[in-house]
Short mmCIF file of N, CA and C in Angstrom, two decimals:
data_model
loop_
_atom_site.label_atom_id
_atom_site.label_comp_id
_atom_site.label_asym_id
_atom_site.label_seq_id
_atom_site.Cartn_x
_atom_site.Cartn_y
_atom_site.Cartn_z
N UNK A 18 -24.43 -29.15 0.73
CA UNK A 18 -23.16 -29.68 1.20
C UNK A 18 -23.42 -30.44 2.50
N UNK A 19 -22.81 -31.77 2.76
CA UNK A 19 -22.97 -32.20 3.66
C UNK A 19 -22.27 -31.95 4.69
N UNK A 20 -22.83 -31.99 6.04
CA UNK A 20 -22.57 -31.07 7.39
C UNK A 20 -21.22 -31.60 7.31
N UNK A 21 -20.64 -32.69 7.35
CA UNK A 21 -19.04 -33.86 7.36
C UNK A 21 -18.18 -32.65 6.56
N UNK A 22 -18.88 -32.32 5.41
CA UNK A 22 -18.08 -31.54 4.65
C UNK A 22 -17.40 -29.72 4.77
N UNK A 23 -17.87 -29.59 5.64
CA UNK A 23 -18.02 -28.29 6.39
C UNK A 23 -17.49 -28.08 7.93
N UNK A 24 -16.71 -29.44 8.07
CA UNK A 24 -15.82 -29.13 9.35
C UNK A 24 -14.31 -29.63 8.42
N UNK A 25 -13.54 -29.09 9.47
CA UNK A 25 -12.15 -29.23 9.41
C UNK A 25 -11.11 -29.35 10.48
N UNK A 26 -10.68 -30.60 10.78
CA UNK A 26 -10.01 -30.87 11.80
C UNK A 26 -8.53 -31.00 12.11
N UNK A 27 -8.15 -29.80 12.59
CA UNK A 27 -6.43 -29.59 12.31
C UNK A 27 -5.82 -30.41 13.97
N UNK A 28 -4.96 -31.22 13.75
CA UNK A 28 -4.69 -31.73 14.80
C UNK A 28 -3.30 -30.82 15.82
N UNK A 29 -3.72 -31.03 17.28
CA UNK A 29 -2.73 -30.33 18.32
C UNK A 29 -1.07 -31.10 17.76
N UNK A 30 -0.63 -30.40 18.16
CA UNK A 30 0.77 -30.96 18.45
C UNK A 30 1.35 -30.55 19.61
N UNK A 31 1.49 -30.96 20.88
CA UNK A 31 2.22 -31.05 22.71
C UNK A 31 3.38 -31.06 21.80
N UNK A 32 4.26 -29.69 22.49
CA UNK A 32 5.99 -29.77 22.30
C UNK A 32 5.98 -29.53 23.42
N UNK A 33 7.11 -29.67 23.70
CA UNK A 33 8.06 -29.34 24.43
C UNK A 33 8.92 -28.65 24.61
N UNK A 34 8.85 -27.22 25.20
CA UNK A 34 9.95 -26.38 25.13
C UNK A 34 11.06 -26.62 26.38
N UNK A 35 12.51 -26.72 25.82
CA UNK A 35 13.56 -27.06 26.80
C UNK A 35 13.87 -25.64 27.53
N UNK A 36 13.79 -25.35 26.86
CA UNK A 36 14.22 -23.65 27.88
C UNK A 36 13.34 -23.37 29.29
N UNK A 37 12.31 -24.05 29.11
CA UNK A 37 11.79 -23.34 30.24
C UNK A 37 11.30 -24.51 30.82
N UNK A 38 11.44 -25.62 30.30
CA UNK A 38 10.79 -26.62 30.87
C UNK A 38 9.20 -27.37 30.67
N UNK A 39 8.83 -26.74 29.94
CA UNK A 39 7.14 -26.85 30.03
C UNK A 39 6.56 -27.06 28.39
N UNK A 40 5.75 -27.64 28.66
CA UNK A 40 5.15 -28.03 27.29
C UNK A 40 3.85 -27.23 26.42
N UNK A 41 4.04 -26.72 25.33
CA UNK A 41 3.30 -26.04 24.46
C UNK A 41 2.58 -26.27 23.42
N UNK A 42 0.78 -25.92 23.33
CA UNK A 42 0.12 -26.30 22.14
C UNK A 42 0.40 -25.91 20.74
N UNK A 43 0.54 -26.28 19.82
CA UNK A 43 0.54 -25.38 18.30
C UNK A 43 -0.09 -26.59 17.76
N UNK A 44 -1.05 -25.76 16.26
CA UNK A 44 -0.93 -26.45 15.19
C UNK A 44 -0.32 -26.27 14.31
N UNK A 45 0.36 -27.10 13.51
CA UNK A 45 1.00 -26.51 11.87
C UNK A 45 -0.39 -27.47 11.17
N UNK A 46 -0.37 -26.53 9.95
CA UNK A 46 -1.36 -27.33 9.03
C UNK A 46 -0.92 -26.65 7.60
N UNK A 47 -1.55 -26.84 6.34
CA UNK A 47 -1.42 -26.34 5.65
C UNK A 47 -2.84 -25.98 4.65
N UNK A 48 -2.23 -24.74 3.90
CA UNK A 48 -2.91 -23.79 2.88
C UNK A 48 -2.98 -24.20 1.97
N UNK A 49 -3.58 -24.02 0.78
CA UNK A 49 -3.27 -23.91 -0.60
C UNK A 49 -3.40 -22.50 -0.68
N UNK A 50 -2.77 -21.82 -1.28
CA UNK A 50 -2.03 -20.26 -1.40
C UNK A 50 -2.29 -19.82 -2.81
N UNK A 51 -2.67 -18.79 -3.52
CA UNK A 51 -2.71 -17.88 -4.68
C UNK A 51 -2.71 -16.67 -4.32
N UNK A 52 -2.00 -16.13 -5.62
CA UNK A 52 -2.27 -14.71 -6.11
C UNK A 52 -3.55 -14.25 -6.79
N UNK A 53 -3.76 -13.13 -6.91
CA UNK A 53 -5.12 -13.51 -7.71
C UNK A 53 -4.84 -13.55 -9.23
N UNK A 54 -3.99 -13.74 -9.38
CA UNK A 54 -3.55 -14.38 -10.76
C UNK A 54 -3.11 -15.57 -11.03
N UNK A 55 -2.47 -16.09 -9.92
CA UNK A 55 -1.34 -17.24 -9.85
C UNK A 55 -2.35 -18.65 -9.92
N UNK A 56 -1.80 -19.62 -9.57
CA UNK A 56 -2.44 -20.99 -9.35
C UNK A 56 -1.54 -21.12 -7.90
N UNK A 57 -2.80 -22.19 -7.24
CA UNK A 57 -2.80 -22.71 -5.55
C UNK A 57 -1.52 -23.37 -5.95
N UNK A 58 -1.03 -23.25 -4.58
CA UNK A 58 0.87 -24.15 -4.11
C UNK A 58 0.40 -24.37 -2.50
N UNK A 59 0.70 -25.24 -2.38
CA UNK A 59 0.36 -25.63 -0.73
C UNK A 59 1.65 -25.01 0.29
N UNK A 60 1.36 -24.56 1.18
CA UNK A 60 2.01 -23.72 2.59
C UNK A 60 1.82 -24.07 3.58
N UNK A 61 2.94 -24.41 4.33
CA UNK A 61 2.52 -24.28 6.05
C UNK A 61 2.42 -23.28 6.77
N UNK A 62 1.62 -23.45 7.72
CA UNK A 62 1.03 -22.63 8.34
C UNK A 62 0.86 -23.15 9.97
N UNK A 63 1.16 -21.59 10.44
CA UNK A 63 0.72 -22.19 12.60
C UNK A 63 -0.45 -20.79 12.58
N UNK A 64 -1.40 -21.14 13.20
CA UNK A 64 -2.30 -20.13 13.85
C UNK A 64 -1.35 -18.97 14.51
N UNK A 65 -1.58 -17.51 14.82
CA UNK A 65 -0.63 -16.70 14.92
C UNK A 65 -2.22 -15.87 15.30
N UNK A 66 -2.69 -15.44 16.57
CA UNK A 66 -3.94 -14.43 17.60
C UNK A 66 -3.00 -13.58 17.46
N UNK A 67 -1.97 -13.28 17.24
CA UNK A 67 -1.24 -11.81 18.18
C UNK A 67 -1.34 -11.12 16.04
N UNK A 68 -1.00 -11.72 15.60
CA UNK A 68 -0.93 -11.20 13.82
C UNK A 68 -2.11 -10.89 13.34
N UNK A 69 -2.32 -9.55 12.85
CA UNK A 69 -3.61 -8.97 12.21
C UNK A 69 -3.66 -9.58 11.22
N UNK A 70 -3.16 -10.36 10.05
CA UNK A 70 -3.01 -10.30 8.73
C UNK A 70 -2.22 -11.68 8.60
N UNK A 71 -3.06 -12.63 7.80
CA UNK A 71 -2.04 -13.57 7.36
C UNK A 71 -0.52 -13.08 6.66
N UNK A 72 0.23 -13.92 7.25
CA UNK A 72 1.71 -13.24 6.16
C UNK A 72 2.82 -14.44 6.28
N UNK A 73 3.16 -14.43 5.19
CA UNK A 73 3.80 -15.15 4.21
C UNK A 73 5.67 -14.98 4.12
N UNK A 74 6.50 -15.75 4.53
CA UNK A 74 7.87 -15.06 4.00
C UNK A 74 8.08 -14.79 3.12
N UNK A 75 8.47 -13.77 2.31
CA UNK A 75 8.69 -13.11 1.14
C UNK A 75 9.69 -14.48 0.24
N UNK A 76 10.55 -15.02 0.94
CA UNK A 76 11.77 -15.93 -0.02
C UNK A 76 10.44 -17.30 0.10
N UNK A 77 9.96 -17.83 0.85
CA UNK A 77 8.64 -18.61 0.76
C UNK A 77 7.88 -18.71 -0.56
N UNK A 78 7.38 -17.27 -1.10
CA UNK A 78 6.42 -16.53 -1.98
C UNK A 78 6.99 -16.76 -3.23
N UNK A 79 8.30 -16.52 -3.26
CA UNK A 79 9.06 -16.39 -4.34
C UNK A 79 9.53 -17.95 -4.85
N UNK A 80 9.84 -19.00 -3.80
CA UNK A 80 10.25 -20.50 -4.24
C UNK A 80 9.02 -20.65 -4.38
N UNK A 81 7.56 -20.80 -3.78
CA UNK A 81 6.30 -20.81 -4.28
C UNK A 81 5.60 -20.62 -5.71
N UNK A 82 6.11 -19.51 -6.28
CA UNK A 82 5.87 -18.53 -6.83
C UNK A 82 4.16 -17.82 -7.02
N UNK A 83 4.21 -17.53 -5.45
CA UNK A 83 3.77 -16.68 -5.25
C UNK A 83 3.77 -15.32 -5.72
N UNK A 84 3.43 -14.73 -6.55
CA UNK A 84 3.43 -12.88 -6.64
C UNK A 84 3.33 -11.98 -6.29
N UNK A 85 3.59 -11.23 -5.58
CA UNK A 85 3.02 -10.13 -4.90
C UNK A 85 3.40 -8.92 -5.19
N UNK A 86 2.41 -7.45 -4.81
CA UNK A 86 2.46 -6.28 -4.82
C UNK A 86 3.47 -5.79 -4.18
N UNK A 87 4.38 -4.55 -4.62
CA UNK A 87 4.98 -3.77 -3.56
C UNK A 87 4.39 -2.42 -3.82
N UNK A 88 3.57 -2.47 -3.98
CA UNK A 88 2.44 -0.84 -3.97
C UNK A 88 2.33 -0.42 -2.74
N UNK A 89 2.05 -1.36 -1.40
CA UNK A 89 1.87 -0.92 -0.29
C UNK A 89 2.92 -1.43 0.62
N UNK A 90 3.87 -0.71 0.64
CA UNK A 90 4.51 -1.17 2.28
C UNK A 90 4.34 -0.75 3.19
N UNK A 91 4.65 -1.92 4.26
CA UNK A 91 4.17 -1.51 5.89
C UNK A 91 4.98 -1.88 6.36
N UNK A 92 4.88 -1.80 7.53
CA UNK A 92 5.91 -1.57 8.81
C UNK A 92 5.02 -2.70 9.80
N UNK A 93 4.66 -3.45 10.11
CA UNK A 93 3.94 -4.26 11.05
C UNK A 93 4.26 -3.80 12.47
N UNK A 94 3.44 -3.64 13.15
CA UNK A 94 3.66 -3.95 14.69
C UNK A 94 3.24 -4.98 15.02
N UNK A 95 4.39 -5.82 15.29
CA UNK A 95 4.57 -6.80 16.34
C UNK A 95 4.79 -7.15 17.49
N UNK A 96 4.45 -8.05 18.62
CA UNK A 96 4.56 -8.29 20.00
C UNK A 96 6.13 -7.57 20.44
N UNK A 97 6.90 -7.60 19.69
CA UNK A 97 8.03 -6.87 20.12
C UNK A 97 8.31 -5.16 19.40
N UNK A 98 7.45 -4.78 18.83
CA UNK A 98 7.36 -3.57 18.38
C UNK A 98 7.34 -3.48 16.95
N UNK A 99 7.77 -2.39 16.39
CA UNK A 99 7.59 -2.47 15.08
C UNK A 99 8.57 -2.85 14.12
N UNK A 100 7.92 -3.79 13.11
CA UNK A 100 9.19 -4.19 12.39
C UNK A 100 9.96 -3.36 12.08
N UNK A 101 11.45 -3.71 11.77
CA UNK A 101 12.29 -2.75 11.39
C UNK A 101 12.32 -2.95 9.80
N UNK A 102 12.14 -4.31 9.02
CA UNK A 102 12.35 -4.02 7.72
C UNK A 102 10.69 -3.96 7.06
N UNK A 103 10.46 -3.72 5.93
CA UNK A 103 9.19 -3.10 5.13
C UNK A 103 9.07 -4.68 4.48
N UNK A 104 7.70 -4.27 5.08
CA UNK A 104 6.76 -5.85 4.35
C UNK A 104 6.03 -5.42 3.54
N UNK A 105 4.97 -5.91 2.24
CA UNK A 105 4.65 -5.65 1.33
C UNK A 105 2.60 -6.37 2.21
N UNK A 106 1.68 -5.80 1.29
CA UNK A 106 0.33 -6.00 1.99
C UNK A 106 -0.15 -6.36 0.55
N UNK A 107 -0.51 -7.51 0.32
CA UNK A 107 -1.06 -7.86 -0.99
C UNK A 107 -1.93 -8.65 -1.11
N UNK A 108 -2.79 -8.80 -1.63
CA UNK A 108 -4.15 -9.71 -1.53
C UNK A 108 -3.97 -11.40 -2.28
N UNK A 109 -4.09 -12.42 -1.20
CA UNK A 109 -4.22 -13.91 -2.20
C UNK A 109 -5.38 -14.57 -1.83
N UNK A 110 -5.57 -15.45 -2.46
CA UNK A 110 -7.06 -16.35 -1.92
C UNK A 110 -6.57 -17.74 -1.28
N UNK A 111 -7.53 -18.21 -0.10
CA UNK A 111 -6.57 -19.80 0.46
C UNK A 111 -7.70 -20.67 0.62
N UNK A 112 -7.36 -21.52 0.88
CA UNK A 112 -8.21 -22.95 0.40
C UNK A 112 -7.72 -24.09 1.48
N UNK A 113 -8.37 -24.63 2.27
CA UNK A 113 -8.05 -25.85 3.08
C UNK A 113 -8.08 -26.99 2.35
N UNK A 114 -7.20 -28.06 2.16
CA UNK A 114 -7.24 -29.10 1.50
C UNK A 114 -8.20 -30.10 1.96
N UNK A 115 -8.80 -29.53 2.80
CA UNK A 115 -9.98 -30.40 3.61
C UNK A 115 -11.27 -29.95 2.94
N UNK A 116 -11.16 -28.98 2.59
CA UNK A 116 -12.44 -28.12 1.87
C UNK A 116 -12.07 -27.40 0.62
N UNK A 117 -11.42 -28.02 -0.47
CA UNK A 117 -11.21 -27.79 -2.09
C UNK A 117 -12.34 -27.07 -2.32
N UNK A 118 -13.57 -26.73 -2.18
CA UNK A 118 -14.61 -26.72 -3.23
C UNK A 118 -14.10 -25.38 -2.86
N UNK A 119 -14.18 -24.38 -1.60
CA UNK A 119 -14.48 -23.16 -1.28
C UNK A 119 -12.60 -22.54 -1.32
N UNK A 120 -13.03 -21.16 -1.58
CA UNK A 120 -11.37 -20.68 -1.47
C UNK A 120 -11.85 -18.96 -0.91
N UNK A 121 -11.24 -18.69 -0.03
CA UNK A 121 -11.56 -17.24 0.59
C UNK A 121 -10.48 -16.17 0.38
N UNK A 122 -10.71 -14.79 0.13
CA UNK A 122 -9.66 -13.58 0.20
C UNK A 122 -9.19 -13.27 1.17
N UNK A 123 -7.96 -12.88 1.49
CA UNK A 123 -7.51 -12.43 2.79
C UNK A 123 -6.46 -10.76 1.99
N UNK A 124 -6.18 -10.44 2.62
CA UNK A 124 -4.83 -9.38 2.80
C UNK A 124 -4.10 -10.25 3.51
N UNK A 125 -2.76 -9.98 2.68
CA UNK A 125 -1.91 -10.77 3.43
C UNK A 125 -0.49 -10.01 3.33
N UNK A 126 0.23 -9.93 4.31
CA UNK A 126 1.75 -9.66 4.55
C UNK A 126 2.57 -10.33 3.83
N UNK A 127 3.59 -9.83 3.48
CA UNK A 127 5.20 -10.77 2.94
C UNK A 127 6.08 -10.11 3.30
N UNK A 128 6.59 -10.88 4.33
CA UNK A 128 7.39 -10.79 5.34
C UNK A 128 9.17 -10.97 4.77
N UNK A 129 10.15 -10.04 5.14
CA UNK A 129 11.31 -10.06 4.29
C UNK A 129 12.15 -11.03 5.54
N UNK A 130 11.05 -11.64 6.78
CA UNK A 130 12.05 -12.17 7.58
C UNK A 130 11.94 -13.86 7.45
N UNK A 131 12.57 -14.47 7.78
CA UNK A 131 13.32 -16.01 7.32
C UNK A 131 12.20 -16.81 8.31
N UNK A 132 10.93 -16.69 8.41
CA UNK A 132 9.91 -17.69 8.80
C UNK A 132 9.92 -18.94 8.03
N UNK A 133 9.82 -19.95 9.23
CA UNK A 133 9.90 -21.53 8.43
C UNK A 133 8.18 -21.53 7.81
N UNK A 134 7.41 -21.11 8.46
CA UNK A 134 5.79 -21.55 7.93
C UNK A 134 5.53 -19.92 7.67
N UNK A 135 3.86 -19.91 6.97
CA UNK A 135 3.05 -18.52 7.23
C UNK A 135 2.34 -18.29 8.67
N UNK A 136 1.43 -17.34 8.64
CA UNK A 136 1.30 -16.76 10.02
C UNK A 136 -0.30 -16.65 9.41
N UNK A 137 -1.04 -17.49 10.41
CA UNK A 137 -2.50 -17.40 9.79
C UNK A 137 -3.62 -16.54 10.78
N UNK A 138 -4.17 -15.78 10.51
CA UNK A 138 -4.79 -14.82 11.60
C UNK A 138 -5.78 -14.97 11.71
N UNK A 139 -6.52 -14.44 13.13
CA UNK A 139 -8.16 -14.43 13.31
C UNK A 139 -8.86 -13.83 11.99
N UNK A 140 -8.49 -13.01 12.02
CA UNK A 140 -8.84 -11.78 10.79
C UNK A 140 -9.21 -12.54 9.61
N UNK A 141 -8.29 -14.03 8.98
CA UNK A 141 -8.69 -14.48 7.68
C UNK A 141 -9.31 -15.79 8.12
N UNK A 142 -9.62 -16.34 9.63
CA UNK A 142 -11.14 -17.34 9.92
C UNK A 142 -12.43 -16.82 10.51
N UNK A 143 -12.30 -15.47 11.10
CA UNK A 143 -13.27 -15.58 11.97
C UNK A 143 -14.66 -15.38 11.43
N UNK A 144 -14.15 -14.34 10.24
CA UNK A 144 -15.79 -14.13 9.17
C UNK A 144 -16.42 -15.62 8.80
N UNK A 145 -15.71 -16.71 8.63
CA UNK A 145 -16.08 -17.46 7.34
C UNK A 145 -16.56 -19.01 8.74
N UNK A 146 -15.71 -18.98 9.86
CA UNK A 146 -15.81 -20.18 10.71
C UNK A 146 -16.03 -19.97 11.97
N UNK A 147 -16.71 -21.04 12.43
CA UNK A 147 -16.60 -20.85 14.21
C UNK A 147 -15.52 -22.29 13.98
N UNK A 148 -15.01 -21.88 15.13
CA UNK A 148 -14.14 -23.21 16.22
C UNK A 148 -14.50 -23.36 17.31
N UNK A 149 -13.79 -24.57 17.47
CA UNK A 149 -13.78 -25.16 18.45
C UNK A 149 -12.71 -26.15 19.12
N UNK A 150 -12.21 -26.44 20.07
CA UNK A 150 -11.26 -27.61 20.33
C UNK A 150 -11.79 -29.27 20.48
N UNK A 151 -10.94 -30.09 20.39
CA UNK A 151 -11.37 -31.35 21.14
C UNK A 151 -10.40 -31.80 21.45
N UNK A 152 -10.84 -32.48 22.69
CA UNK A 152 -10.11 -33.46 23.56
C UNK A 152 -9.45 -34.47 22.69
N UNK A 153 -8.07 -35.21 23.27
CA UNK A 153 -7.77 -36.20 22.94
C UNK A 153 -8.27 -37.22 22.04
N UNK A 154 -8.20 -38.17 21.92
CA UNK A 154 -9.11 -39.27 21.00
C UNK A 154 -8.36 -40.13 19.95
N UNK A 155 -8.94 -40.96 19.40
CA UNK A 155 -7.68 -42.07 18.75
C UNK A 155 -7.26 -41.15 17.49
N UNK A 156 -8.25 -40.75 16.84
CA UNK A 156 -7.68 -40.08 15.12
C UNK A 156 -6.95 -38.80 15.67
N UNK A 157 -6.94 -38.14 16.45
CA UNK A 157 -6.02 -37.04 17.50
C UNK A 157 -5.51 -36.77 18.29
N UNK A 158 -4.51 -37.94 18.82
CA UNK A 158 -3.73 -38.54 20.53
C UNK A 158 -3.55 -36.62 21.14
N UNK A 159 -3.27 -35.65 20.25
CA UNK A 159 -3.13 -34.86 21.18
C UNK A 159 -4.06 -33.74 21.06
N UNK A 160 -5.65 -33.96 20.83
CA UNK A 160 -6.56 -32.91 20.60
C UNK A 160 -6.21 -32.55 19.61
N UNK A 161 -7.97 -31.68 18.92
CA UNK A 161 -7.26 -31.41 18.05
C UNK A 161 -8.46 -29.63 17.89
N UNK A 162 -8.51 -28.94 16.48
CA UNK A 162 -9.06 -27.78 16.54
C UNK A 162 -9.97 -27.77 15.47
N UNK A 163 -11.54 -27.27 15.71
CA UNK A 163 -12.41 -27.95 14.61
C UNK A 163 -12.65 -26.28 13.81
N UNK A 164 -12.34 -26.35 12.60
CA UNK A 164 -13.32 -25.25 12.08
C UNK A 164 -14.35 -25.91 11.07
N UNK A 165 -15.58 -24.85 11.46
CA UNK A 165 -16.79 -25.56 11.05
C UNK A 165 -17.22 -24.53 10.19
N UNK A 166 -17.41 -24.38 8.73
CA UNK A 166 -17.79 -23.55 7.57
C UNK A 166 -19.09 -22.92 8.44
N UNK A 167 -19.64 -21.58 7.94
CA UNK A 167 -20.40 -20.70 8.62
C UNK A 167 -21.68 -20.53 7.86
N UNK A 168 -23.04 -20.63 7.86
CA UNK A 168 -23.68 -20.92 6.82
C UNK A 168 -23.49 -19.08 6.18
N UNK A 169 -22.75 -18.18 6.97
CA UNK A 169 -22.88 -16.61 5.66
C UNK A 169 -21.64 -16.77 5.53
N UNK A 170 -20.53 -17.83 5.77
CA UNK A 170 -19.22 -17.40 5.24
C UNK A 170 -19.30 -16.39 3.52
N UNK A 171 -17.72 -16.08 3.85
CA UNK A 171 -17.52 -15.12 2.67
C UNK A 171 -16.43 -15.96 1.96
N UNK A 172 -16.61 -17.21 1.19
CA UNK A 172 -16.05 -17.75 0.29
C UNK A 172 -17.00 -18.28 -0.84
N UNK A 173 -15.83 -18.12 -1.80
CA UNK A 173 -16.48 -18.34 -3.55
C UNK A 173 -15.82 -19.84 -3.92
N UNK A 174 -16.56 -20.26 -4.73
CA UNK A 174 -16.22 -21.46 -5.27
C UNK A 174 -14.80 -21.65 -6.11
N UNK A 175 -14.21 -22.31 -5.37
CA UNK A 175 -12.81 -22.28 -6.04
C UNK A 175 -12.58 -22.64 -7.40
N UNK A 176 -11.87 -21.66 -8.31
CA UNK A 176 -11.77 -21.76 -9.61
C UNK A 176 -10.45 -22.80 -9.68
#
């Protein structure tokens, strides 16, 4: 595989939050999403350090049609404590549209609360990629975030 083919460059987006005055990094990017039964549907997604577990809105999953388990419910603890309603922990595989060939497993949450995107965690890049940031530049006016495939990543060739 050629080295070109083994990075992935999600670009910054500078907002602006009015409440407080001051301006904030995020990326949104998107997934291709399965069950391990289902077929890929593309998802948005923001990076989420504070979330153990990629997770998914449950009404998301379902217009998706996404599938999921309710064998295991959990209770998440979140930055504000523990959820109050029961999320479901079910396994899908995801795929960067930048990198079709490879598709990786995660555990993932489905969340019964009204999230506009999914919630993508250290937990389902850090085995498989290193990152990195970059500065500004013409193809990325506002920086952008590189993940670079790992030569022991733990992804299988996407079926």
């Amino acid at each position: 595989m050629a080295a070109r083919r083994r990075l992935i460059h999600l670009p910054l987006k500078r907002t602006f939050i009015a409440g407080v005055g001051k301006f904030a990094y995020r990326f949104v990017f998107t997934l291709d999403v399965r069950s391990p039964e289902g077929e890929f549907t593309e998802i948005p997604f923001r990076l989420d350090t504070g979330t153990d577990f990629m997770t998914i809105p449950q009404w998301m999953a379902r217009a998706e049609g996404i599938p999921f388990r309710k064998d295991c419910p959990v209770q998440p603890m979140t930055a504000a404590g523990r959820a109050a309603k029961v999320s479901y922990i079910s396994p899908v595989y995801f795929s960067f549209p930048q990198l079709p060939e490879w598709q990786f497993k995660a555990d993932c949450i489905f969340s019964p609360y009204t999230l506009r995107y999914g919630l993508f965690s250290l937990t389902d890049f850090v085995p498989h990629f290193a990152v990195r940031s970059n500065k500004a530049g013409v193809r990325f006016p506002e920086g952008s975030v590189v993940f670079q495939l790992r030569a022991d990543h733990g992804g299988t060739p996407r079926v």
